[in-house]
Amino acid sequence: MDSNIVLNGINALQWAREISKLPEGHFTIAFFPYSRNRRQASARIVVKEHCKYRTQLPKERFEVDGENYFLFTDGDGRPRMCYRILIRYMAFPNDGFKLHKISWL
């Protein structure tokens, strides 16, 4: 893939789910963290490597529809989540983990 390729957000999330099914499959994600307490997104982007898609944990309760979140584990195996719309870049193993911009429109 060319590093200038813009990926559709829905397709990128589907790729992440499918890649996570592989034993050694993982992806990189870059997003703006959102504080639910302050109700505001950070101005600094966070990059998490060696991530895998995950399903909702029994203890997780969402104030808004769970479809608004993307759930994953980070490289250390810790459960993480982010608002889908705040995901800006993703990278996959098929192109050497080059970050590609994510488009939500």
PDB file of N, CA, C and O in Angstrom, residues 11-85:
ATOM      1  N   ASN A  11     -14.181   0.113   6.900  1.00  0.00           N
ATOM      2  CA  ASN A  11     -13.343  -0.955   6.337  1.00  0.00           C
ATOM      3  C   ASN A  11     -12.101  -1.201   7.185  1.00  0.00           C
ATOM      4  O   ASN A  11     -11.698  -2.351   7.393  1.00  0.00           O
ATOM      5  N   ALA A  12     -11.490  -0.135   7.693  1.00  0.00           N
ATOM      6  CA  ALA A  12     -10.292  -0.284   8.523  1.00  0.00           C
ATOM      7  C   ALA A  12     -10.615  -1.047   9.807  1.00  0.00           C
ATOM      8  O   ALA A  12      -9.848  -1.915  10.221  1.00  0.00           O
ATOM      9  N   LEU A  13     -11.755  -0.756  10.410  1.00  0.00           N
ATOM     10  CA  LEU A  13     -12.137  -1.465  11.633  1.00  0.00           C
ATOM     11  C   LEU A  13     -12.428  -2.937  11.345  1.00  0.00           C
ATOM     12  O   LEU A  13     -12.112  -3.809  12.158  1.00  0.00           O
ATOM     13  N   GLN A  14     -12.994  -3.217  10.183  1.00  0.00           N
ATOM     14  CA  GLN A  14     -13.247  -4.606   9.796  1.00  0.00           C
ATOM     15  C   GLN A  14     -11.919  -5.347   9.585  1.00  0.00           C
ATOM     16  O   GLN A  14     -11.773  -6.498  10.001  1.00  0.00           O
ATOM     17  N   TRP A  15     -10.952  -4.682   8.948  1.00  0.00           N
ATOM     18  CA  TRP A  15      -9.627  -5.284   8.772  1.00  0.00           C
ATOM     19  C   TRP A  15      -9.029  -5.609  10.130  1.00  0.00           C
ATOM     20  O   TRP A  15      -8.446  -6.671  10.336  1.00  0.00           O
ATOM     21  N   ALA A  16      -9.152  -4.680  11.084  1.00  0.00           N
ATOM     22  CA  ALA A  16      -8.593  -4.896  12.422  1.00  0.00           C
ATOM     23  C   ALA A  16      -9.226  -6.128  13.071  1.00  0.00           C
ATOM     24  O   ALA A  16      -8.527  -6.940  13.685  1.00  0.00           O
ATOM     25  N   ARG A  17     -10.536  -6.276  12.937  1.00  0.00           N
ATOM     26  CA  ARG A  17     -11.220  -7.451  13.499  1.00  0.00           C
ATOM     27  C   ARG A  17     -10.707  -8.740  12.873  1.00  0.00           C
ATOM     28  O   ARG A  17     -10.445  -9.723  13.559  1.00  0.00           O
ATOM     29  N   GLU A  18     -10.605  -8.746  11.539  1.00  0.00           N
ATOM     30  CA  GLU A  18     -10.172  -9.958  10.833  1.00  0.00           C
ATOM     31  C   GLU A  18      -8.716 -10.299  11.132  1.00  0.00           C
ATOM     32  O   GLU A  18      -8.384 -11.463  11.354  1.00  0.00           O
ATOM     33  N   ILE A  19      -7.841  -9.313  11.144  1.00  0.00           N
ATOM     34  CA  ILE A  19      -6.420  -9.548  11.423  1.00  0.00           C
ATOM     35  C   ILE A  19      -6.239 -10.077  12.836  1.00  0.00           C
ATOM     36  O   ILE A  19      -5.378 -10.919  13.101  1.00  0.00           O
ATOM     37  N   SER A  20      -7.059  -9.610  13.769  1.00  0.00           N
ATOM     38  CA  SER A  20      -6.960 -10.035  15.166  1.00  0.00           C
ATOM     39  C   SER A  20      -7.288 -11.511  15.356  1.00  0.00           C
ATOM     40  O   SER A  20      -6.925 -12.100  16.372  1.00  0.00           O
ATOM     41  N   LYS A  21      -7.967 -12.117  14.410  1.00  0.00           N
ATOM     42  CA  LYS A  21      -8.300 -13.539  14.492  1.00  0.00           C
ATOM     43  C   LYS A  21      -7.083 -14.420  14.245  1.00  0.00           C
ATOM     44  O   LYS A  21      -7.067 -15.586  14.640  1.00  0.00           O
ATOM     45  N   LEU A  22      -6.064 -13.874  13.605  1.00  0.00           N
ATOM     46  CA  LEU A  22      -4.846 -14.629  13.320  1.00  0.00           C
ATOM     47  C   LEU A  22      -3.982 -14.712  14.571  1.00  0.00           C
ATOM     48  O   LEU A  22      -3.932 -13.769  15.362  1.00  0.00           O
ATOM     49  N   PRO A  23      -3.268 -15.832  14.761  1.00  0.00           N
ATOM     50  CA  PRO A  23      -2.452 -15.986  15.972  1.00  0.00           C
ATOM     51  C   PRO A  23      -1.444 -14.857  16.175  1.00  0.00           C
ATOM     52  O   PRO A  23      -1.263 -14.373  17.278  1.00  0.00           O
ATOM     53  N   GLU A  24      -0.800 -14.434  15.144  1.00  0.00           N
ATOM     54  CA  GLU A  24       0.200 -13.363  15.241  1.00  0.00           C
ATOM     55  C   GLU A  24      -0.310 -12.053  14.631  1.00  0.00           C
ATOM     56  O   GLU A  24       0.472 -11.162  14.339  1.00  0.00           O
ATOM     57  N   GLY A  25      -1.608 -11.962  14.453  1.00  0.00           N
ATOM     58  CA  GLY A  25      -2.187 -10.786  13.814  1.00  0.00           C
ATOM     59  C   GLY A  25      -2.410  -9.651  14.789  1.00  0.00           C
ATOM     60  O   GLY A  25      -2.971  -9.841  15.866  1.00  0.00           O
ATOM     61  N   HIS A  26      -1.927  -8.483  14.428  1.00  0.00           N
ATOM     62  CA  HIS A  26      -2.134  -7.299  15.253  1.00  0.00           C
ATOM     63  C   HIS A  26      -2.069  -6.066  14.356  1.00  0.00           C
ATOM     64  O   HIS A  26      -1.699  -6.145  13.197  1.00  0.00           O
ATOM     65  N   PHE A  27      -2.442  -4.925  14.902  1.00  0.00           N
ATOM     66  CA  PHE A  27      -2.468  -3.681  14.146  1.00  0.00           C
ATOM     67  C   PHE A  27      -1.990  -2.537  15.035  1.00  0.00           C
ATOM     68  O   PHE A  27      -1.819  -2.699  16.248  1.00  0.00           O
ATOM     69  N   THR A  28      -1.778  -1.393  14.423  1.00  0.00           N
ATOM     70  CA  THR A  28      -1.418  -0.166  15.132  1.00  0.00           C
ATOM     71  C   THR A  28      -2.558   0.815  14.951  1.00  0.00           C
ATOM     72  O   THR A  28      -3.149   0.893  13.875  1.00  0.00           O
ATOM     73  N   ILE A  29      -2.859   1.563  15.997  1.00  0.00           N
ATOM     74  CA  ILE A  29      -3.953   2.529  15.959  1.00  0.00           C
ATOM     75  C   ILE A  29      -3.478   3.854  16.559  1.00  0.00           C
ATOM     76  O   ILE A  29      -2.723   3.861  17.529  1.00  0.00           O
ATOM     77  N   ALA A  30      -3.890   4.953  15.943  1.00  0.00           N
ATOM     78  CA  ALA A  30      -3.573   6.296  16.442  1.00  0.00           C
ATOM     79  C   ALA A  30      -4.889   7.056  16.569  1.00  0.00           C
ATOM     80  O   ALA A  30      -5.663   7.128  15.615  1.00  0.00           O
ATOM     81  N   PHE A  31      -5.134   7.601  17.744  1.00  0.00           N
ATOM     82  CA  PHE A  31      -6.418   8.252  18.005  1.00  0.00           C
ATOM     83  C   PHE A  31      -6.253   9.364  19.034  1.00  0.00           C
ATOM     84  O   PHE A  31      -5.239   9.447  19.733  1.00  0.00           O
ATOM     85  N   PHE A  32      -7.275  10.215  19.131  1.00  0.00           N
ATOM     86  CA  PHE A  32      -7.330  11.243  20.157  1.00  0.00           C
ATOM     87  C   PHE A  32      -8.109  10.672  21.342  1.00  0.00           C
ATOM     88  O   PHE A  32      -9.282  10.332  21.198  1.00  0.00           O
ATOM     89  N   PRO A  33      -7.476  10.534  22.519  1.00  0.00           N
ATOM     90  CA  PRO A  33      -8.195  10.024  23.682  1.00  0.00           C
ATOM     91  C   PRO A  33      -9.302  11.004  24.099  1.00  0.00           C
ATOM     92  O   PRO A  33      -9.165  12.210  23.935  1.00  0.00           O
ATOM     93  N   TYR A  34     -10.377  10.454  24.646  1.00  0.00           N
ATOM     94  CA  TYR A  34     -11.506  11.260  25.097  1.00  0.00           C
ATOM     95  C   TYR A  34     -11.728  11.027  26.581  1.00  0.00           C
ATOM     96  O   TYR A  34     -11.806   9.889  27.031  1.00  0.00           O
ATOM     97  N   SER A  35     -11.815  12.108  27.345  1.00  0.00           N
ATOM     98  CA  SER A  35     -12.090  12.018  28.767  1.00  0.00           C
ATOM     99  C   SER A  35     -13.594  12.142  28.977  1.00  0.00           C
ATOM    100  O   SER A  35     -14.179  13.196  28.693  1.00  0.00           O
ATOM    101  N   ARG A  36     -14.201  11.079  29.460  1.00  0.00           N
ATOM    102  CA  ARG A  36     -15.643  11.128  29.720  1.00  0.00           C
ATOM    103  C   ARG A  36     -15.955  12.024  30.913  1.00  0.00           C
ATOM    104  O   ARG A  36     -17.021  12.616  30.989  1.00  0.00           O
ATOM    105  N   ASN A  37     -15.018  12.155  31.855  1.00  0.00           N
ATOM    106  CA  ASN A  37     -15.231  13.030  33.011  1.00  0.00           C
ATOM    107  C   ASN A  37     -15.241  14.500  32.591  1.00  0.00           C
ATOM    108  O   ASN A  37     -16.089  15.265  33.031  1.00  0.00           O
ATOM    109  N   ARG A  38     -14.286  14.892  31.768  1.00  0.00           N
ATOM    110  CA  ARG A  38     -14.203  16.289  31.305  1.00  0.00           C
ATOM    111  C   ARG A  38     -15.045  16.529  30.062  1.00  0.00           C
ATOM    112  O   ARG A  38     -15.214  17.662  29.645  1.00  0.00           O
ATOM    113  N   ARG A  39     -15.492  15.438  29.433  1.00  0.00           N
ATOM    114  CA  ARG A  39     -16.278  15.506  28.191  1.00  0.00           C
ATOM    115  C   ARG A  39     -15.543  16.275  27.091  1.00  0.00           C
ATOM    116  O   ARG A  39     -16.095  17.144  26.431  1.00  0.00           O
ATOM    117  N   GLN A  40     -14.282  15.891  26.915  1.00  0.00           N
ATOM    118  CA  GLN A  40     -13.477  16.545  25.891  1.00  0.00           C
ATOM    119  C   GLN A  40     -12.354  15.629  25.418  1.00  0.00           C
ATOM    120  O   GLN A  40     -11.834  14.820  26.182  1.00  0.00           O
ATOM    121  N   ALA A  41     -12.010  15.771  24.142  1.00  0.00           N
ATOM    122  CA  ALA A  41     -10.921  14.993  23.553  1.00  0.00           C
ATOM    123  C   ALA A  41      -9.593  15.697  23.805  1.00  0.00           C
ATOM    124  O   ALA A  41      -9.536  16.926  23.881  1.00  0.00           O
ATOM    125  N   SER A  42      -8.562  14.913  23.908  1.00  0.00           N
ATOM    126  CA  SER A  42      -7.215  15.452  24.088  1.00  0.00           C
ATOM    127  C   SER A  42      -6.733  16.079  22.785  1.00  0.00           C
ATOM    128  O   SER A  42      -7.165  15.702  21.699  1.00  0.00           O
ATOM    129  N   ALA A  43      -5.831  17.021  22.894  1.00  0.00           N
ATOM    130  CA  ALA A  43      -5.237  17.639  21.714  1.00  0.00           C
ATOM    131  C   ALA A  43      -4.052  16.814  21.199  1.00  0.00           C
ATOM    132  O   ALA A  43      -3.572  17.041  20.097  1.00  0.00           O
ATOM    133  N   ARG A  44      -3.598  15.849  21.979  1.00  0.00           N
ATOM    134  CA  ARG A  44      -2.450  15.018  21.613  1.00  0.00           C
ATOM    135  C   ARG A  44      -2.928  13.647  21.169  1.00  0.00           C
ATOM    136  O   ARG A  44      -3.698  12.991  21.849  1.00  0.00           O
ATOM    137  N   ILE A  45      -2.412  13.231  20.044  1.00  0.00           N
ATOM    138  CA  ILE A  45      -2.767  11.914  19.503  1.00  0.00           C
ATOM    139  C   ILE A  45      -1.947  10.834  20.212  1.00  0.00           C
ATOM    140  O   ILE A  45      -0.792  11.061  20.575  1.00  0.00           O
ATOM    141  N   VAL A  46      -2.560   9.687  20.436  1.00  0.00           N
ATOM    142  CA  VAL A  46      -1.915   8.544  21.094  1.00  0.00           C
ATOM    143  C   VAL A  46      -1.785   7.426  20.068  1.00  0.00           C
ATOM    144  O   VAL A  46      -2.718   7.161  19.315  1.00  0.00           O
ATOM    145  N   VAL A  47      -0.623   6.787  20.045  1.00  0.00           N
ATOM    146  CA  VAL A  47      -0.389   5.661  19.143  1.00  0.00           C
ATOM    147  C   VAL A  47      -0.188   4.408  19.983  1.00  0.00           C
ATOM    148  O   VAL A  47       0.627   4.392  20.904  1.00  0.00           O
ATOM    149  N   LYS A  48      -0.951   3.384  19.674  1.00  0.00           N
ATOM    150  CA  LYS A  48      -0.830   2.090  20.364  1.00  0.00           C
ATOM    151  C   LYS A  48      -0.470   1.036  19.318  1.00  0.00           C
ATOM    152  O   LYS A  48      -1.133   0.911  18.297  1.00  0.00           O
ATOM    153  N   GLU A  49       0.601   0.287  19.589  1.00  0.00           N
ATOM    154  CA  GLU A  49       1.071  -0.755  18.671  1.00  0.00           C
ATOM    155  C   GLU A  49       0.732  -2.138  19.222  1.00  0.00           C
ATOM    156  O   GLU A  49       0.456  -2.294  20.402  1.00  0.00           O
ATOM    157  N   HIS A  50       0.791  -3.126  18.345  1.00  0.00           N
ATOM    158  CA  HIS A  50       0.555  -4.534  18.700  1.00  0.00           C
ATOM    159  C   HIS A  50      -0.819  -4.732  19.338  1.00  0.00           C
ATOM    160  O   HIS A  50      -0.962  -5.450  20.324  1.00  0.00           O
ATOM    161  N   CYS A  51      -1.824  -4.100  18.761  1.00  0.00           N
ATOM    162  CA  CYS A  51      -3.190  -4.162  19.282  1.00  0.00           C
ATOM    163  C   CYS A  51      -3.965  -5.303  18.637  1.00  0.00           C
ATOM    164  O   CYS A  51      -3.672  -5.724  17.528  1.00  0.00           O
ATOM    165  N   LYS A  52      -4.980  -5.769  19.374  1.00  0.00           N
ATOM    166  CA  LYS A  52      -5.902  -6.779  18.869  1.00  0.00           C
ATOM    167  C   LYS A  52      -7.316  -6.339  19.219  1.00  0.00           C
ATOM    168  O   LYS A  52      -7.556  -5.801  20.305  1.00  0.00           O
ATOM    169  N   TYR A  53      -8.234  -6.590  18.305  1.00  0.00           N
ATOM    170  CA  TYR A  53      -9.641  -6.303  18.549  1.00  0.00           C
ATOM    171  C   TYR A  53     -10.141  -7.178  19.692  1.00  0.00           C
ATOM    172  O   TYR A  53      -9.699  -8.305  19.859  1.00  0.00           O
ATOM    173  N   ARG A  54     -11.063  -6.656  20.482  1.00  0.00           N
ATOM    174  CA  ARG A  54     -11.662  -7.444  21.556  1.00  0.00           C
ATOM    175  C   ARG A  54     -13.157  -7.158  21.620  1.00  0.00           C
ATOM    176  O   ARG A  54     -13.646  -6.189  21.056  1.00  0.00           O
ATOM    177  N   THR A  55     -13.871  -8.016  22.331  1.00  0.00           N
ATOM    178  CA  THR A  55     -15.301  -7.804  22.552  1.00  0.00           C
ATOM    179  C   THR A  55     -15.502  -7.103  23.895  1.00  0.00           C
ATOM    180  O   THR A  55     -14.578  -7.002  24.706  1.00  0.00           O
ATOM    181  N   GLN A  56     -16.705  -6.673  24.134  1.00  0.00           N
ATOM    182  CA  GLN A  56     -17.036  -5.965  25.359  1.00  0.00           C
ATOM    183  C   GLN A  56     -16.880  -6.877  26.571  1.00  0.00           C
ATOM    184  O   GLN A  56     -17.304  -8.027  26.556  1.00  0.00           O
ATOM    185  N   LEU A  57     -16.261  -6.360  27.621  1.00  0.00           N
ATOM    186  CA  LEU A  57     -16.106  -7.100  28.862  1.00  0.00           C
ATOM    187  C   LEU A  57     -17.397  -7.014  29.669  1.00  0.00           C
ATOM    188  O   LEU A  57     -18.133  -6.022  29.567  1.00  0.00           O
ATOM    189  N   PRO A  58     -17.709  -8.035  30.474  1.00  0.00           N
ATOM    190  CA  PRO A  58     -18.964  -8.031  31.245  1.00  0.00           C
ATOM    191  C   PRO A  58     -19.133  -6.812  32.147  1.00  0.00           C
ATOM    192  O   PRO A  58     -20.228  -6.326  32.346  1.00  0.00           O
ATOM    193  N   LYS A  59     -18.026  -6.290  32.682  1.00  0.00           N
ATOM    194  CA  LYS A  59     -18.111  -5.157  33.607  1.00  0.00           C
ATOM    195  C   LYS A  59     -18.263  -3.803  32.904  1.00  0.00           C
ATOM    196  O   LYS A  59     -18.507  -2.797  33.563  1.00  0.00           O
ATOM    197  N   GLU A  60     -18.119  -3.763  31.590  1.00  0.00           N
ATOM    198  CA  GLU A  60     -18.183  -2.497  30.862  1.00  0.00           C
ATOM    199  C   GLU A  60     -19.624  -2.089  30.594  1.00  0.00           C
ATOM    200  O   GLU A  60     -20.412  -2.853  30.049  1.00  0.00           O
ATOM    201  N   ARG A  61     -19.944  -0.884  30.984  1.00  0.00           N
ATOM    202  CA  ARG A  61     -21.249  -0.292  30.722  1.00  0.00           C
ATOM    203  C   ARG A  61     -21.006   1.031  30.011  1.00  0.00           C
ATOM    204  O   ARG A  61     -20.176   1.827  30.440  1.00  0.00           O
ATOM    205  N   PHE A  62     -21.739   1.281  28.947  1.00  0.00           N
ATOM    206  CA  PHE A  62     -21.545   2.489  28.162  1.00  0.00           C
ATOM    207  C   PHE A  62     -22.722   3.437  28.330  1.00  0.00           C
ATOM    208  O   PHE A  62     -23.877   3.014  28.313  1.00  0.00           O
ATOM    209  N   GLU A  63     -22.415   4.723  28.487  1.00  0.00           N
ATOM    210  CA  GLU A  63     -23.453   5.745  28.578  1.00  0.00           C
ATOM    211  C   GLU A  63     -24.103   5.988  27.218  1.00  0.00           C
ATOM    212  O   GLU A  63     -25.246   6.388  27.140  1.00  0.00           O
ATOM    213  N   VAL A  64     -23.332   5.794  26.182  1.00  0.00           N
ATOM    214  CA  VAL A  64     -23.839   5.944  24.818  1.00  0.00           C
ATOM    215  C   VAL A  64     -23.813   4.578  24.153  1.00  0.00           C
ATOM    216  O   VAL A  64     -23.250   3.627  24.695  1.00  0.00           O
ATOM    217  N   ASP A  65     -24.379   4.473  22.992  1.00  0.00           N
ATOM    218  CA  ASP A  65     -24.421   3.208  22.263  1.00  0.00           C
ATOM    219  C   ASP A  65     -23.015   2.644  22.104  1.00  0.00           C
ATOM    220  O   ASP A  65     -22.099   3.344  21.672  1.00  0.00           O
ATOM    221  N   GLY A  66     -22.840   1.379  22.448  1.00  0.00           N
ATOM    222  CA  GLY A  66     -21.546   0.716  22.341  1.00  0.00           C
ATOM    223  C   GLY A  66     -20.975   0.708  20.940  1.00  0.00           C
ATOM    224  O   GLY A  66     -19.769   0.543  20.753  1.00  0.00           O
ATOM    225  N   GLU A  67     -21.811   0.899  19.935  1.00  0.00           N
ATOM    226  CA  GLU A  67     -21.332   0.952  18.546  1.00  0.00           C
ATOM    227  C   GLU A  67     -20.455   2.170  18.287  1.00  0.00           C
ATOM    228  O   GLU A  67     -19.760   2.235  17.283  1.00  0.00           O
ATOM    229  N   ASN A  68     -20.483   3.154  19.187  1.00  0.00           N
ATOM    230  CA  ASN A  68     -19.652   4.346  19.032  1.00  0.00           C
ATOM    231  C   ASN A  68     -18.208   4.102  19.437  1.00  0.00           C
ATOM    232  O   ASN A  68     -17.338   4.916  19.157  1.00  0.00           O
ATOM    233  N   TYR A  69     -17.953   2.991  20.111  1.00  0.00           N
ATOM    234  CA  TYR A  69     -16.620   2.684  20.614  1.00  0.00           C
ATOM    235  C   TYR A  69     -15.937   1.622  19.768  1.00  0.00           C
ATOM    236  O   TYR A  69     -16.581   0.753  19.201  1.00  0.00           O
ATOM    237  N   PHE A  70     -14.604   1.682  19.751  1.00  0.00           N
ATOM    238  CA  PHE A  70     -13.794   0.609  19.189  1.00  0.00           C
ATOM    239  C   PHE A  70     -13.033   0.013  20.358  1.00  0.00           C
ATOM    240  O   PHE A  70     -12.312   0.715  21.074  1.00  0.00           O
ATOM    241  N   LEU A  71     -13.197  -1.280  20.578  1.00  0.00           N
ATOM    242  CA  LEU A  71     -12.593  -1.978  21.707  1.00  0.00           C
ATOM    243  C   LEU A  71     -11.382  -2.780  21.239  1.00  0.00           C
ATOM    244  O   LEU A  71     -11.460  -3.484  20.237  1.00  0.00           O
ATOM    245  N   PHE A  72     -10.287  -2.673  21.983  1.00  0.00           N
ATOM    246  CA  PHE A  72      -9.063  -3.387  21.613  1.00  0.00           C
ATOM    247  C   PHE A  72      -8.200  -3.605  22.838  1.00  0.00           C
ATOM    248  O   PHE A  72      -8.444  -3.008  23.894  1.00  0.00           O
ATOM    249  N   THR A  73      -7.220  -4.489  22.713  1.00  0.00           N
ATOM    250  CA  THR A  73      -6.195  -4.644  23.743  1.00  0.00           C
ATOM    251  C   THR A  73      -4.910  -4.057  23.190  1.00  0.00           C
ATOM    252  O   THR A  73      -4.632  -4.169  21.987  1.00  0.00           O
ATOM    253  N   ASP A  74      -4.133  -3.424  24.058  1.00  0.00           N
ATOM    254  CA  ASP A  74      -2.871  -2.837  23.603  1.00  0.00           C
ATOM    255  C   ASP A  74      -1.777  -3.897  23.596  1.00  0.00           C
ATOM    256  O   ASP A  74      -2.039  -5.069  23.876  1.00  0.00           O
ATOM    257  N   GLY A  75      -0.568  -3.495  23.304  1.00  0.00           N
ATOM    258  CA  GLY A  75       0.553  -4.424  23.214  1.00  0.00           C
ATOM    259  C   GLY A  75       0.858  -5.149  24.505  1.00  0.00           C
ATOM    260  O   GLY A  75       1.471  -6.216  24.503  1.00  0.00           O
ATOM    261  N   ASP A  76       0.426  -4.577  25.642  1.00  0.00           N
ATOM    262  CA  ASP A  76       0.633  -5.207  26.949  1.00  0.00           C
ATOM    263  C   ASP A  76      -0.550  -6.069  27.366  1.00  0.00           C
ATOM    264  O   ASP A  76      -0.580  -6.589  28.479  1.00  0.00           O
ATOM    265  N   GLY A  77      -1.551  -6.192  26.488  1.00  0.00           N
ATOM    266  CA  GLY A  77      -2.720  -7.013  26.778  1.00  0.00           C
ATOM    267  C   GLY A  77      -3.783  -6.325  27.619  1.00  0.00           C
ATOM    268  O   GLY A  77      -4.737  -6.961  28.050  1.00  0.00           O
ATOM    269  N   ARG A  78      -3.631  -5.026  27.865  1.00  0.00           N
ATOM    270  CA  ARG A  78      -4.622  -4.290  28.658  1.00  0.00           C
ATOM    271  C   ARG A  78      -5.809  -3.887  27.785  1.00  0.00           C
ATOM    272  O   ARG A  78      -5.625  -3.436  26.662  1.00  0.00           O
ATOM    273  N   PRO A  79      -7.019  -4.040  28.312  1.00  0.00           N
ATOM    274  CA  PRO A  79      -8.195  -3.635  27.534  1.00  0.00           C
ATOM    275  C   PRO A  79      -8.260  -2.115  27.389  1.00  0.00           C
ATOM    276  O   PRO A  79      -8.070  -1.386  28.354  1.00  0.00           O
ATOM    277  N   ARG A  80      -8.498  -1.667  26.178  1.00  0.00           N
ATOM    278  CA  ARG A  80      -8.598  -0.240  25.865  1.00  0.00           C
ATOM    279  C   ARG A  80      -9.838  -0.029  25.021  1.00  0.00           C
ATOM    280  O   ARG A  80     -10.375  -0.951  24.420  1.00  0.00           O
ATOM    281  N   MET A  81     -10.260   1.227  24.941  1.00  0.00           N
ATOM    282  CA  MET A  81     -11.337   1.582  24.035  1.00  0.00           C
ATOM    283  C   MET A  81     -11.165   3.036  23.640  1.00  0.00           C
ATOM    284  O   MET A  81     -10.522   3.827  24.342  1.00  0.00           O
ATOM    285  N   CYS A  82     -11.720   3.376  22.481  1.00  0.00           N
ATOM    286  CA  CYS A  82     -11.706   4.756  22.024  1.00  0.00           C
ATOM    287  C   CYS A  82     -12.960   4.994  21.195  1.00  0.00           C
ATOM    288  O   CYS A  82     -13.568   4.044  20.683  1.00  0.00           O
ATOM    289  N   TYR A  83     -13.338   6.250  21.095  1.00  0.00           N
ATOM    290  CA  TYR A  83     -14.442   6.585  20.205  1.00  0.00           C
ATOM    291  C   TYR A  83     -13.978   6.360  18.768  1.00  0.00           C
ATOM    292  O   TYR A  83     -12.893   6.799  18.386  1.00  0.00           O
ATOM    293  N   ARG A  84     -14.775   5.670  17.997  1.00  0.00           N
ATOM    294  CA  ARG A  84     -14.420   5.379  16.602  1.00  0.00           C
ATOM    295  C   ARG A  84     -14.085   6.649  15.831  1.00  0.00           C
ATOM    296  O   ARG A  84     -13.127   6.699  15.080  1.00  0.00           O
ATOM    297  N   ILE A  85     -14.903   7.674  16.002  1.00  0.00           N
ATOM    298  CA  ILE A  85     -14.749   8.898  15.216  1.00  0.00           C
ATOM    299  C   ILE A  85     -13.431   9.617  15.520  1.00  0.00           C
ATOM    300  O   ILE A  85     -12.968  10.418  14.723  1.00  0.00           O
TER     301      ILE A  85
END
